PDB file of C-alpha atoms in Angstrom:
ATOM      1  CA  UNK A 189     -54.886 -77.572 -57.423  1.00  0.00           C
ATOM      2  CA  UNK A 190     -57.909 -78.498 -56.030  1.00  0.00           C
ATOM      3  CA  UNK A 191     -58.825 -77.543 -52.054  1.00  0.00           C
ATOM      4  CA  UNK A 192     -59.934 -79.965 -50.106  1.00  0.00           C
ATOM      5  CA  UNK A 193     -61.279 -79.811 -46.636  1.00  0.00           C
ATOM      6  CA  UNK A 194     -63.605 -77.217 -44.499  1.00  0.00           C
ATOM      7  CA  UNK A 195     -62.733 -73.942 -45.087  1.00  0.00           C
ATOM      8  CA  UNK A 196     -63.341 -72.278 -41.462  1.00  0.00           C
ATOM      9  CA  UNK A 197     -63.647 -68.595 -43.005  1.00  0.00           C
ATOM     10  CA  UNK A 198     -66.249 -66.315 -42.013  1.00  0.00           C
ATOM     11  CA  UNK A 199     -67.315 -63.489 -43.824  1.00  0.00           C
ATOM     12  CA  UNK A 200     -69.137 -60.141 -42.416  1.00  0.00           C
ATOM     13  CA  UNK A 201     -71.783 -59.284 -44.999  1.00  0.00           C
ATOM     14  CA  UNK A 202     -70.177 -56.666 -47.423  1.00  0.00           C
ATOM     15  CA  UNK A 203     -72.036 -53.449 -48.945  1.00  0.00           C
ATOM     16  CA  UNK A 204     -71.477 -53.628 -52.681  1.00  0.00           C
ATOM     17  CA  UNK A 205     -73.677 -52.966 -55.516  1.00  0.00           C
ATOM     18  CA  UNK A 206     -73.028 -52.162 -58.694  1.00  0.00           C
ATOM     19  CA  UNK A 207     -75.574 -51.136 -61.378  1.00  0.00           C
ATOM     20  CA  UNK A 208     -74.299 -49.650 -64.658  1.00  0.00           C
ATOM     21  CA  UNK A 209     -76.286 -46.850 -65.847  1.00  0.00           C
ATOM     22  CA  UNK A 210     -74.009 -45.692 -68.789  1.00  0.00           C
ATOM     23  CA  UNK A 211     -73.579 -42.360 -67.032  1.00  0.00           C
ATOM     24  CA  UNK A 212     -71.293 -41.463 -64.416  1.00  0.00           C
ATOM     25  CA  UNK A 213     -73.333 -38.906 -62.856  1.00  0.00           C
ATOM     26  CA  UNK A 214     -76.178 -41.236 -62.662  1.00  0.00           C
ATOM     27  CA  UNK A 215     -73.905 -44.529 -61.240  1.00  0.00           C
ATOM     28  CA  UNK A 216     -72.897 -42.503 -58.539  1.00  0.00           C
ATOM     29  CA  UNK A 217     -76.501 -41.401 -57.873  1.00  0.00           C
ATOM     30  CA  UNK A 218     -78.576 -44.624 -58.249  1.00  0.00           C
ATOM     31  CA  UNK A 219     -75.314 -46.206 -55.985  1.00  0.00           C
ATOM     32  CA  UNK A 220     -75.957 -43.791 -53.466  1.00  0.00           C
ATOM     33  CA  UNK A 221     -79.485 -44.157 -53.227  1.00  0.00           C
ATOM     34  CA  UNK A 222     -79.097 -48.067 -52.632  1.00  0.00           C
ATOM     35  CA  UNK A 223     -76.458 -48.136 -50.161  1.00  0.00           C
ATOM     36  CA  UNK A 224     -77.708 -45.033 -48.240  1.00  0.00           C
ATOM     37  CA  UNK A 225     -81.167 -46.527 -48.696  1.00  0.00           C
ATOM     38  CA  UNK A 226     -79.946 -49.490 -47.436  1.00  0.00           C
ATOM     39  CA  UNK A 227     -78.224 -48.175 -44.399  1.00  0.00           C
ATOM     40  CA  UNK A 228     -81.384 -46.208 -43.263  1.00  0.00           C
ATOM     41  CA  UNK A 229     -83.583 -49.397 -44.030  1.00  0.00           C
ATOM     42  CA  UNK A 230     -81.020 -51.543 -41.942  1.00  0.00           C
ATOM     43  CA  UNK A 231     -81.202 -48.628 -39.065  1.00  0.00           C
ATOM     44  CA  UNK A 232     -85.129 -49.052 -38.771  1.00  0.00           C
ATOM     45  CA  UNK A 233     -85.001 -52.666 -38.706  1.00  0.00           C
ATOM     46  CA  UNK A 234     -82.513 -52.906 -35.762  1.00  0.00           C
ATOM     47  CA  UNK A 235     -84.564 -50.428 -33.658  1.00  0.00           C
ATOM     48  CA  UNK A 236     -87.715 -52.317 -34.424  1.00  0.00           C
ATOM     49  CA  UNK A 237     -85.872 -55.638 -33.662  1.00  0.00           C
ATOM     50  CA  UNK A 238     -84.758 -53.805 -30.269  1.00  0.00           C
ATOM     51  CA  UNK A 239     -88.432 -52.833 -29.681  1.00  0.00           C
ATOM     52  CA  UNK A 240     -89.413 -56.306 -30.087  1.00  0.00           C
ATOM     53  CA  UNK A 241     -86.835 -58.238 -28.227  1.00  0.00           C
ATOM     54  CA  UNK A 242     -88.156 -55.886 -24.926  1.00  0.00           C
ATOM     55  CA  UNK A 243     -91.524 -56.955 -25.862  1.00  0.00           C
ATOM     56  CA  UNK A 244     -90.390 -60.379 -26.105  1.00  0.00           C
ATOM     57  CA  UNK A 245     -93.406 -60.819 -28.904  1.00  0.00           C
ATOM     58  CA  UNK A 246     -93.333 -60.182 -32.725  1.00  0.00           C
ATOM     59  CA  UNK A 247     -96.872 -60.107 -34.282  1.00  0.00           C
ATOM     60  CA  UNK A 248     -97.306 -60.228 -38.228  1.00  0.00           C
ATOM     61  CA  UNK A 249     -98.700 -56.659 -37.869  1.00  0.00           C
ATOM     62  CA  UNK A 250     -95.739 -54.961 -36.152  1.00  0.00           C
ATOM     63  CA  UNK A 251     -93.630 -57.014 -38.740  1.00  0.00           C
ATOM     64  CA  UNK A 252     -95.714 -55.452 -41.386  1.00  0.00           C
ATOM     65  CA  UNK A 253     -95.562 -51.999 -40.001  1.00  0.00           C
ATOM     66  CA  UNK A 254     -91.716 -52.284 -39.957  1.00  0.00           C
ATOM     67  CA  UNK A 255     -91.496 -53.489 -43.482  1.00  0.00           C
ATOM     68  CA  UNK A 256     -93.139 -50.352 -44.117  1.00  0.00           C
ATOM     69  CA  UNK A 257     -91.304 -48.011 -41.913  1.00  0.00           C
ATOM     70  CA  UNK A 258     -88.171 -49.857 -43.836  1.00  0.00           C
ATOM     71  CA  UNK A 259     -89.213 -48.390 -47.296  1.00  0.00           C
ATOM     72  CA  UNK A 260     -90.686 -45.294 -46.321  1.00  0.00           C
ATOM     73  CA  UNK A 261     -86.799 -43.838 -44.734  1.00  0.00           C
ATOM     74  CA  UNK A 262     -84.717 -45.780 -46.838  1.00  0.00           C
ATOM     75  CA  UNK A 263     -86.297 -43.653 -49.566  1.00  0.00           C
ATOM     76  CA  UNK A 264     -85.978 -40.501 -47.545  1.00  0.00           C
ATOM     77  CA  UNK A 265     -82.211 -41.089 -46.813  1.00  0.00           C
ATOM     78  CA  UNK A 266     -81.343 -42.706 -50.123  1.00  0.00           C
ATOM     79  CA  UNK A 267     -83.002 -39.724 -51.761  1.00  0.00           C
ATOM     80  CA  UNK A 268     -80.895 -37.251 -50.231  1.00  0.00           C
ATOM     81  CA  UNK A 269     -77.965 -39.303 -50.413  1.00  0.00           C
ATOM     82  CA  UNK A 270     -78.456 -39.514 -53.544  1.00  0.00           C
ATOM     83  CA  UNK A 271     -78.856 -35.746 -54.584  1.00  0.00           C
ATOM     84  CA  UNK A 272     -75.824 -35.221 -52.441  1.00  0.00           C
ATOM     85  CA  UNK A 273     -73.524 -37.355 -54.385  1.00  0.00           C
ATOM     86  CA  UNK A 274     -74.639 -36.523 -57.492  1.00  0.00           C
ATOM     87  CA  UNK A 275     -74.468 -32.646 -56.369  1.00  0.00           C
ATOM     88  CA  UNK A 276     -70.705 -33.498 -55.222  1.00  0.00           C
ATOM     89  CA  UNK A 277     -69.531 -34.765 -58.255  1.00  0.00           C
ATOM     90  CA  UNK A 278     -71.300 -32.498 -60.204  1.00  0.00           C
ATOM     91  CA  UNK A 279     -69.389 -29.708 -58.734  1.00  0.00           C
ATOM     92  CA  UNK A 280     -65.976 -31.812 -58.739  1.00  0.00           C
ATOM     93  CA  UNK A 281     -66.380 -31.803 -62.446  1.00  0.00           C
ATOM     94  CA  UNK A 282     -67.167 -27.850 -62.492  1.00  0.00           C
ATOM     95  CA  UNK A 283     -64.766 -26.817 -60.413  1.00  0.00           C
ATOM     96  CA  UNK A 284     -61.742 -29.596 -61.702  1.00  0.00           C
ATOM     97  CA  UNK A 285     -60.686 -30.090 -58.424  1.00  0.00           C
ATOM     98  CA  UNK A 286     -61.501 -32.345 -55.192  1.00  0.00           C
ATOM     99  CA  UNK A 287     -61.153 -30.487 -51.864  1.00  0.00           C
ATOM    100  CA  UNK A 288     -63.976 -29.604 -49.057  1.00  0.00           C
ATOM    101  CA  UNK A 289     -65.366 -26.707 -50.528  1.00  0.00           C
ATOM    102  CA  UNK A 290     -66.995 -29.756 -52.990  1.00  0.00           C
ATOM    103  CA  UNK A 291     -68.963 -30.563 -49.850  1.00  0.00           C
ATOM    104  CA  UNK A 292     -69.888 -27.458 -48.713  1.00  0.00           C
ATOM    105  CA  UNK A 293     -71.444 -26.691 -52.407  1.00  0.00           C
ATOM    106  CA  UNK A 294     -72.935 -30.004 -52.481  1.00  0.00           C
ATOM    107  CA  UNK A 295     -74.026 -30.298 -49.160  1.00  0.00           C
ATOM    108  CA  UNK A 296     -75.553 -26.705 -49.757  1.00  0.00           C
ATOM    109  CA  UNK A 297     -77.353 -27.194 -53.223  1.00  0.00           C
ATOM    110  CA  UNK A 298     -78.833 -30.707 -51.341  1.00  0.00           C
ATOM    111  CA  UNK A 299     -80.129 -28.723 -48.836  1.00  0.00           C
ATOM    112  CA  UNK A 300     -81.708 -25.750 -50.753  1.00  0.00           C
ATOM    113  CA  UNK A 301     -83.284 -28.889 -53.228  1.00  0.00           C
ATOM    114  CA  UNK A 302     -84.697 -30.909 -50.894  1.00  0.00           C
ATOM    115  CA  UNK A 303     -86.041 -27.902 -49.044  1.00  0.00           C
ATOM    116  CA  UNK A 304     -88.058 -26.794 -51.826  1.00  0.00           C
ATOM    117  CA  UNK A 305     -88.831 -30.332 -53.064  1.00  0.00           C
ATOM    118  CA  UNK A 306     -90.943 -30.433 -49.496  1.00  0.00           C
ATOM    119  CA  UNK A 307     -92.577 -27.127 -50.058  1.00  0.00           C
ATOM    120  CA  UNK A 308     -91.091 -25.375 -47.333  1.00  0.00           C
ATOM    121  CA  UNK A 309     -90.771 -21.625 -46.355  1.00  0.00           C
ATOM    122  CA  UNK A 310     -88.207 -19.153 -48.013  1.00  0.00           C
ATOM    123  CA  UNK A 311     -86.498 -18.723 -44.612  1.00  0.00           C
ATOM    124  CA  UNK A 312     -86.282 -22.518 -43.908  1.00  0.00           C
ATOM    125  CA  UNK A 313     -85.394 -23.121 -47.340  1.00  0.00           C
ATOM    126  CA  UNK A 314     -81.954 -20.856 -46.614  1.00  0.00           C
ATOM    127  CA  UNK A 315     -81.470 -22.359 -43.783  1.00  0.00           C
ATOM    128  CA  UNK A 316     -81.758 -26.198 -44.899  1.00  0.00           C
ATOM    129  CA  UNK A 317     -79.148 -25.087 -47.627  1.00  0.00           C
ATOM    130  CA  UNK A 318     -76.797 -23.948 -44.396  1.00  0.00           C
ATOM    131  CA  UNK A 319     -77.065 -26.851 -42.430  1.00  0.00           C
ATOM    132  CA  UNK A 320     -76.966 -28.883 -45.146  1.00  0.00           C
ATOM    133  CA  UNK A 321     -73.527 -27.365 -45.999  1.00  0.00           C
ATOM    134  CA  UNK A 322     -72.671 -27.282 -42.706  1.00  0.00           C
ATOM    135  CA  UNK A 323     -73.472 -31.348 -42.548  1.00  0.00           C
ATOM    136  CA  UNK A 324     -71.581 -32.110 -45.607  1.00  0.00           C
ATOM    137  CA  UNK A 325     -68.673 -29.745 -44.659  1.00  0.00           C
ATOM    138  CA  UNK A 326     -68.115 -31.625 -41.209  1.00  0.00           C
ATOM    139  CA  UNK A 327     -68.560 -35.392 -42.238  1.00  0.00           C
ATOM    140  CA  UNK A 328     -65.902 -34.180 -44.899  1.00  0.00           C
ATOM    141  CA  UNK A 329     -63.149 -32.620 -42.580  1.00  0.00           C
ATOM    142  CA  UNK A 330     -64.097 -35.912 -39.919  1.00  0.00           C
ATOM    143  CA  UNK A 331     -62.720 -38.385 -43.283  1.00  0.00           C
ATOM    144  CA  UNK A 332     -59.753 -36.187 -43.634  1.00  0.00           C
ATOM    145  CA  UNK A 333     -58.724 -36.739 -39.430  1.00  0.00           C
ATOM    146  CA  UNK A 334     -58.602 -40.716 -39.846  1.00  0.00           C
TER     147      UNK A 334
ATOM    148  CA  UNK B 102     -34.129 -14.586 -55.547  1.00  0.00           C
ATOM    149  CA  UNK B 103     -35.891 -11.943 -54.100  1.00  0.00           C
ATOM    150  CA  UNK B 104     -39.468 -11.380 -55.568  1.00  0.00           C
ATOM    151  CA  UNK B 105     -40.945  -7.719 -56.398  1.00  0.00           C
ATOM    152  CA  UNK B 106     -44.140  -6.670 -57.293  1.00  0.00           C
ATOM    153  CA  UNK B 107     -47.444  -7.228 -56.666  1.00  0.00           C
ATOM    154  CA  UNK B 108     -49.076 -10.852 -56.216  1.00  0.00           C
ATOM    155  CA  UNK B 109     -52.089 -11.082 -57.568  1.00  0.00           C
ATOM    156  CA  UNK B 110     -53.201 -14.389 -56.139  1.00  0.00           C
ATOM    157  CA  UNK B 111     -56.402 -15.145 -54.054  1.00  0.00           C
ATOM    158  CA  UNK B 112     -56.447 -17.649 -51.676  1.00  0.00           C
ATOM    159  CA  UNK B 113     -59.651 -18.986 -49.856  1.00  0.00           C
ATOM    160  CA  UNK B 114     -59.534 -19.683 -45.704  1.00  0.00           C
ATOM    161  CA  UNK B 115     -57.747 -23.173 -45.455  1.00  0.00           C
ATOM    162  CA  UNK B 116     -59.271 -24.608 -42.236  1.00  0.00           C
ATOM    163  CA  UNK B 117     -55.694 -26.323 -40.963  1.00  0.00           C
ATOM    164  CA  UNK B 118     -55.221 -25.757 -37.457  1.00  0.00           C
ATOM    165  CA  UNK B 119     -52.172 -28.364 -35.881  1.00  0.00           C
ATOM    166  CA  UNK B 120     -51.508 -28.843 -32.185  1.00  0.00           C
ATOM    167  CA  UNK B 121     -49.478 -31.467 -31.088  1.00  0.00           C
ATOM    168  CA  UNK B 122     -51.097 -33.030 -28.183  1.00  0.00           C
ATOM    169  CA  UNK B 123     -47.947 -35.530 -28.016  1.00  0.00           C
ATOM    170  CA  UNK B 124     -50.462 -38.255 -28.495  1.00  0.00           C
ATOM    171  CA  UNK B 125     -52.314 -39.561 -31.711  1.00  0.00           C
ATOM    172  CA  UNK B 126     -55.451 -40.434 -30.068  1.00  0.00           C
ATOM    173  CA  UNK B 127     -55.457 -37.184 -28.287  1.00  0.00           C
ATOM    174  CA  UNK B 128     -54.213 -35.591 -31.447  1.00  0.00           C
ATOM    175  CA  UNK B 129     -57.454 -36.300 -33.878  1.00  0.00           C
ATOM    176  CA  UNK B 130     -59.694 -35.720 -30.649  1.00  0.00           C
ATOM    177  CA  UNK B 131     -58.706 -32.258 -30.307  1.00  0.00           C
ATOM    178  CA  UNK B 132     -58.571 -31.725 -34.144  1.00  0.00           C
ATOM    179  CA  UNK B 133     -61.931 -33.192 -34.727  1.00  0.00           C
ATOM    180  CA  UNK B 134     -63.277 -31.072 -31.827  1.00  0.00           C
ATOM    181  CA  UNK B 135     -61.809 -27.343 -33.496  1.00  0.00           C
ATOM    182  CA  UNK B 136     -62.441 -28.111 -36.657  1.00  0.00           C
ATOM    183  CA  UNK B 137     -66.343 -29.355 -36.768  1.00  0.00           C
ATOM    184  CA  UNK B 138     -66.403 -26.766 -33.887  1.00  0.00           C
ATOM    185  CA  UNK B 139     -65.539 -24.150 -36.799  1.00  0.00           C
ATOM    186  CA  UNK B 140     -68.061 -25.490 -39.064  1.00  0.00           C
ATOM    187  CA  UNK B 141     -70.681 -25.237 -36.910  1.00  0.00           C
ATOM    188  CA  UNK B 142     -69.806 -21.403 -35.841  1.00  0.00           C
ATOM    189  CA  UNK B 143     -69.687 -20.698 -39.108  1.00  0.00           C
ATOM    190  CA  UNK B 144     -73.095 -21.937 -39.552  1.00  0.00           C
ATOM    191  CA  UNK B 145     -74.504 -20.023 -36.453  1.00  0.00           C
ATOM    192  CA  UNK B 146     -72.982 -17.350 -38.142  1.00  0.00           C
ATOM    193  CA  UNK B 147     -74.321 -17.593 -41.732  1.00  0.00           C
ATOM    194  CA  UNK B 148     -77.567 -17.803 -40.577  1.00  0.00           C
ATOM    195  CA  UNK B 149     -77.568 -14.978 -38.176  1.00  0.00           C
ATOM    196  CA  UNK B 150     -75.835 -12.609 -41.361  1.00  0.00           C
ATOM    197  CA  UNK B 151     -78.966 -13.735 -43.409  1.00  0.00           C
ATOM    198  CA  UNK B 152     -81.533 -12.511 -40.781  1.00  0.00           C
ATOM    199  CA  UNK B 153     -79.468  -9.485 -40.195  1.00  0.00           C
ATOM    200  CA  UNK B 154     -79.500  -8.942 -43.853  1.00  0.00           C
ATOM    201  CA  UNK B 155     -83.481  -9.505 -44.224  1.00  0.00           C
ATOM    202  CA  UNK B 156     -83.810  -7.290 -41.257  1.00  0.00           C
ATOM    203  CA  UNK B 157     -81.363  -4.598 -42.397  1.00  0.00           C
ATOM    204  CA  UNK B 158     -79.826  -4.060 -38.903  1.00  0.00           C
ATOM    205  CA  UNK B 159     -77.666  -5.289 -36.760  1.00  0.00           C
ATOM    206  CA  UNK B 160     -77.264  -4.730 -32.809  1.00  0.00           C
ATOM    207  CA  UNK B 161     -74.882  -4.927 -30.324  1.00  0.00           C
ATOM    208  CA  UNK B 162     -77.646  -7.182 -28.675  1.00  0.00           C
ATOM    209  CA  UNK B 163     -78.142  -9.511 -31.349  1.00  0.00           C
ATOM    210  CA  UNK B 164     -74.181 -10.011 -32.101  1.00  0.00           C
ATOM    211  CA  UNK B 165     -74.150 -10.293 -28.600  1.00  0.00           C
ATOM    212  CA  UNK B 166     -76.315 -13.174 -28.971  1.00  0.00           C
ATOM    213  CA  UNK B 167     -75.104 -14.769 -31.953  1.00  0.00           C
ATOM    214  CA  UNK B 168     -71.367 -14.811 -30.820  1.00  0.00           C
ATOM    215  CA  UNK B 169     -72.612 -16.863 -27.327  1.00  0.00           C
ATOM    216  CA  UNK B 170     -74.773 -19.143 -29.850  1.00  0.00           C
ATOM    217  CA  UNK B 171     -71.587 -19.908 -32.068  1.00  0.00           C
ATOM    218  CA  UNK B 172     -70.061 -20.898 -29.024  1.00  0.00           C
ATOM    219  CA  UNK B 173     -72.649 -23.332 -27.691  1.00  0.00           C
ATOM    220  CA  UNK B 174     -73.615 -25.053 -31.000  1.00  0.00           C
ATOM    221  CA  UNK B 175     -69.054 -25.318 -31.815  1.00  0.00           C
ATOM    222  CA  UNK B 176     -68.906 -26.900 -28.088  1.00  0.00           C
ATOM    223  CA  UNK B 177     -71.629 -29.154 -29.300  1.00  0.00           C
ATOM    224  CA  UNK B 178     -70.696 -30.156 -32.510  1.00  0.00           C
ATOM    225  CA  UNK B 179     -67.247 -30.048 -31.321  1.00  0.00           C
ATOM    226  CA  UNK B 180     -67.627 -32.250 -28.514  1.00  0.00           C
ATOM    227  CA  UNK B 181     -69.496 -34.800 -30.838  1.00  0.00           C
ATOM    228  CA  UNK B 182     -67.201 -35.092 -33.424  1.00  0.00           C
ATOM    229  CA  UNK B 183     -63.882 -35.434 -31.284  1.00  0.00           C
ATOM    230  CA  UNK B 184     -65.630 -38.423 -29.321  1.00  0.00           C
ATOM    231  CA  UNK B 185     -67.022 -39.586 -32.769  1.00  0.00           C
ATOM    232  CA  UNK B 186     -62.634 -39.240 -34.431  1.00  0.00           C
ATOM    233  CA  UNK B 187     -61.350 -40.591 -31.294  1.00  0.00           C
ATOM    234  CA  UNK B 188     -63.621 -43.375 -30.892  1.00  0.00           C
ATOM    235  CA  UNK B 189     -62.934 -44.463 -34.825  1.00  0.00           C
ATOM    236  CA  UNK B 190     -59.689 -44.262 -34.226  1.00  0.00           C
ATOM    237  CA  UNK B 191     -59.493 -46.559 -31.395  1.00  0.00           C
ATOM    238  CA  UNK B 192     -61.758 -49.125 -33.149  1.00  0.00           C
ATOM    239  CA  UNK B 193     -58.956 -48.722 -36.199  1.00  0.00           C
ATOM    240  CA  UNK B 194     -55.976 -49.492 -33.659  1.00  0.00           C
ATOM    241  CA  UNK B 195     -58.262 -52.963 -32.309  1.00  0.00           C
ATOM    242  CA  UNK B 196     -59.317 -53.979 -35.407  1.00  0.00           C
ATOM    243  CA  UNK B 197     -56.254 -53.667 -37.600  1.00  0.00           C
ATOM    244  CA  UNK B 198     -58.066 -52.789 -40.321  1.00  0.00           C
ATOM    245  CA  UNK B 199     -59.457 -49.399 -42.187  1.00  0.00           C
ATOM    246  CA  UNK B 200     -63.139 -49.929 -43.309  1.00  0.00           C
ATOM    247  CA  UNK B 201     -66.731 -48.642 -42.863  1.00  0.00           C
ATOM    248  CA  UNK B 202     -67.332 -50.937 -39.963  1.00  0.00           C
ATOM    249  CA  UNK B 203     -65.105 -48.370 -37.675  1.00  0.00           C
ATOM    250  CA  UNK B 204     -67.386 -45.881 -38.973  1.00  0.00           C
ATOM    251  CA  UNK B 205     -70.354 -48.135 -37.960  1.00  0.00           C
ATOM    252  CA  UNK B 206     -68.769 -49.496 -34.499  1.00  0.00           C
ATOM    253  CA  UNK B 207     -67.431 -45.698 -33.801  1.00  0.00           C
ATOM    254  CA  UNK B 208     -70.639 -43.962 -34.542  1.00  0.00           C
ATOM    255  CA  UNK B 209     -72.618 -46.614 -31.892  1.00  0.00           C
ATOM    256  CA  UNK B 210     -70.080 -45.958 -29.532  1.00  0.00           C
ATOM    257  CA  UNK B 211     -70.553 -41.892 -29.791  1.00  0.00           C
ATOM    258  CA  UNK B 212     -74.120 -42.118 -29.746  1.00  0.00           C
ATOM    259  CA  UNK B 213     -74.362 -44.295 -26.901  1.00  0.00           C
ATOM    260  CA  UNK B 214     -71.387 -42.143 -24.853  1.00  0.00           C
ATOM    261  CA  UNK B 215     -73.560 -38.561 -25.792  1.00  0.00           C
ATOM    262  CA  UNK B 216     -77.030 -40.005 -25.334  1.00  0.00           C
ATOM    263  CA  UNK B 217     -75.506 -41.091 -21.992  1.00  0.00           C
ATOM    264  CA  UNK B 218     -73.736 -37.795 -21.017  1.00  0.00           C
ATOM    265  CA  UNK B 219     -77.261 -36.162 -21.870  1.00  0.00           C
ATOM    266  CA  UNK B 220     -79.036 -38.326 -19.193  1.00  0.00           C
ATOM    267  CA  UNK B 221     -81.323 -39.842 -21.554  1.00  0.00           C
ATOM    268  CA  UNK B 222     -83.694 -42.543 -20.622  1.00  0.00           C
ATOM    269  CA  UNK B 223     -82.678 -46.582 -21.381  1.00  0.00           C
ATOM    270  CA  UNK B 224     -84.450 -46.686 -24.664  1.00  0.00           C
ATOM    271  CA  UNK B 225     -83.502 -43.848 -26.228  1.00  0.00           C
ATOM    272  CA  UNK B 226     -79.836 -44.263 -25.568  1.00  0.00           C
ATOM    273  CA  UNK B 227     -80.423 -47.340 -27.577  1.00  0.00           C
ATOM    274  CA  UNK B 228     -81.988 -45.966 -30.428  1.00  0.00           C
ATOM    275  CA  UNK B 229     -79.400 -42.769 -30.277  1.00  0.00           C
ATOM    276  CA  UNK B 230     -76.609 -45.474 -30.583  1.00  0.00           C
ATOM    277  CA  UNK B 231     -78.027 -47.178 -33.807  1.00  0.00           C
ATOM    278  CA  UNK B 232     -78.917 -43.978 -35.207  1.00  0.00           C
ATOM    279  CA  UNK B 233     -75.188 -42.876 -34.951  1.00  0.00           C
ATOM    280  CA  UNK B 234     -74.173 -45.394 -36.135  1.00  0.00           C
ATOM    281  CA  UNK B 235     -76.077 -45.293 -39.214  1.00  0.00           C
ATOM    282  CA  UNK B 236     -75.217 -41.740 -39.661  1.00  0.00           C
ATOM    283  CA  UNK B 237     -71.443 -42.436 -39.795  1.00  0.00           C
ATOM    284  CA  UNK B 238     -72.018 -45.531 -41.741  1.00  0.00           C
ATOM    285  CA  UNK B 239     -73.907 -43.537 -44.030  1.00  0.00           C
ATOM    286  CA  UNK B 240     -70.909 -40.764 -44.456  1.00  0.00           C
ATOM    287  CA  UNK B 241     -68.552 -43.104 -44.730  1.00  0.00           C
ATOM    288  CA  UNK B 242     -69.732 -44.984 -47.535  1.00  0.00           C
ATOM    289  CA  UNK B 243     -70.502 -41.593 -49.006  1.00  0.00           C
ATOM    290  CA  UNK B 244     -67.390 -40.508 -49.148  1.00  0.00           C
ATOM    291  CA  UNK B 245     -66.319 -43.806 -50.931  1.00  0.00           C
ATOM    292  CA  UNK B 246     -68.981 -43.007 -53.683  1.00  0.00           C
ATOM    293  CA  UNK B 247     -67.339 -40.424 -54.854  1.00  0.00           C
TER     294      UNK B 247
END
């Protein structure tokens, strides 16, 4: 049956990308990348937009500058993101079973990699790994409460 | 049937702590608060074991020092996360629906109400609130990855 008329829907953007990479492990990594990427990305465009509203002026440099910014933390965040989810569901698959200590692993092996991956101290190194853990645990139990 | 014997079983700390506030708003509130408020302890405390340990000795000073640390930092992260539950929670209840724009809409809300309890100035109270929000956007669409 064919519809006729205007359709007065509106639709808020929605967050879904899918590549297929053959491999679970690396799905769930390359997904989180993009949509943690994209989240960080979308986070330095609103403050720049904020900036620039109080300004009230947008030159092609700041514009520039922000396109920059953009890229440069939503491959910092999607990075980590990344490492975490793939860490998580590494672990899930070790362990066999899905409960918050997957976090705290994950969270913890994210920490300790990126750590070292920035050339850091053996004390900061440790301590990335606990906050890390510490980070992952929390957002974890905070999903659980809703 | 009663069972003799020895049980041999193992079981790690479950973090479940109930009160019944008489209220489900107030409930995840004070949930959210103990239970991030344990993770973050715990993560005053691991760190504080791991200089001990480098160290080699431990003093009634310094656990002195770390208990009033795991105090301030579970207050903190207590505090944050109970606003953060609460504040999702309430966005759920007006929305009428479960998705990651709670997360988003919750995690503006408890940047903007903790930047303003911290007396920040106008512009960073902006920028905390979109970086909260990106933060719980961010963990929320972890957790779906996986």
């Amino acid at each position: 049956m064919p519809r006729g008329g205007l359709s007065g829907s509106f639709s808020t953007p929605r967050v879904d990308v899918l590549i297929d990479m053959g491999n679970p492990l690396l799905n769930i990594t390359v997904d989180g990348f993009l949509k943690i990427g994209a989240v960080a990305a979308t986070r330095v465009a609103a403050e720049d937009a904020y900036h620039a509203f109080k300004r009230g002026s947008l030159s092609g440099d700041k514009i520039e500058h922000s396109l920059k910014k953009m890229c440069k933390e939503g491959a910092y965040w999607g990075t980590v993101a990344g490492v975490y989810a793939g860490m998580e569901y590494g672990v899930e698959r070790i362990r066999g079973t899905r409960d918050w200590k997957n976090a705290m692993i994950g969270g913890a092996v994210t920490g300790l990699a990126i750590s070292l991956a920035s050339n850091n101290h053996k004390d900061k190194i440790v301590m990335d790994a606990i906050t890390g853990s510490a980070i992952a645990t929390a957002a974890e139990f905070i999903n659980y409460l809703t």
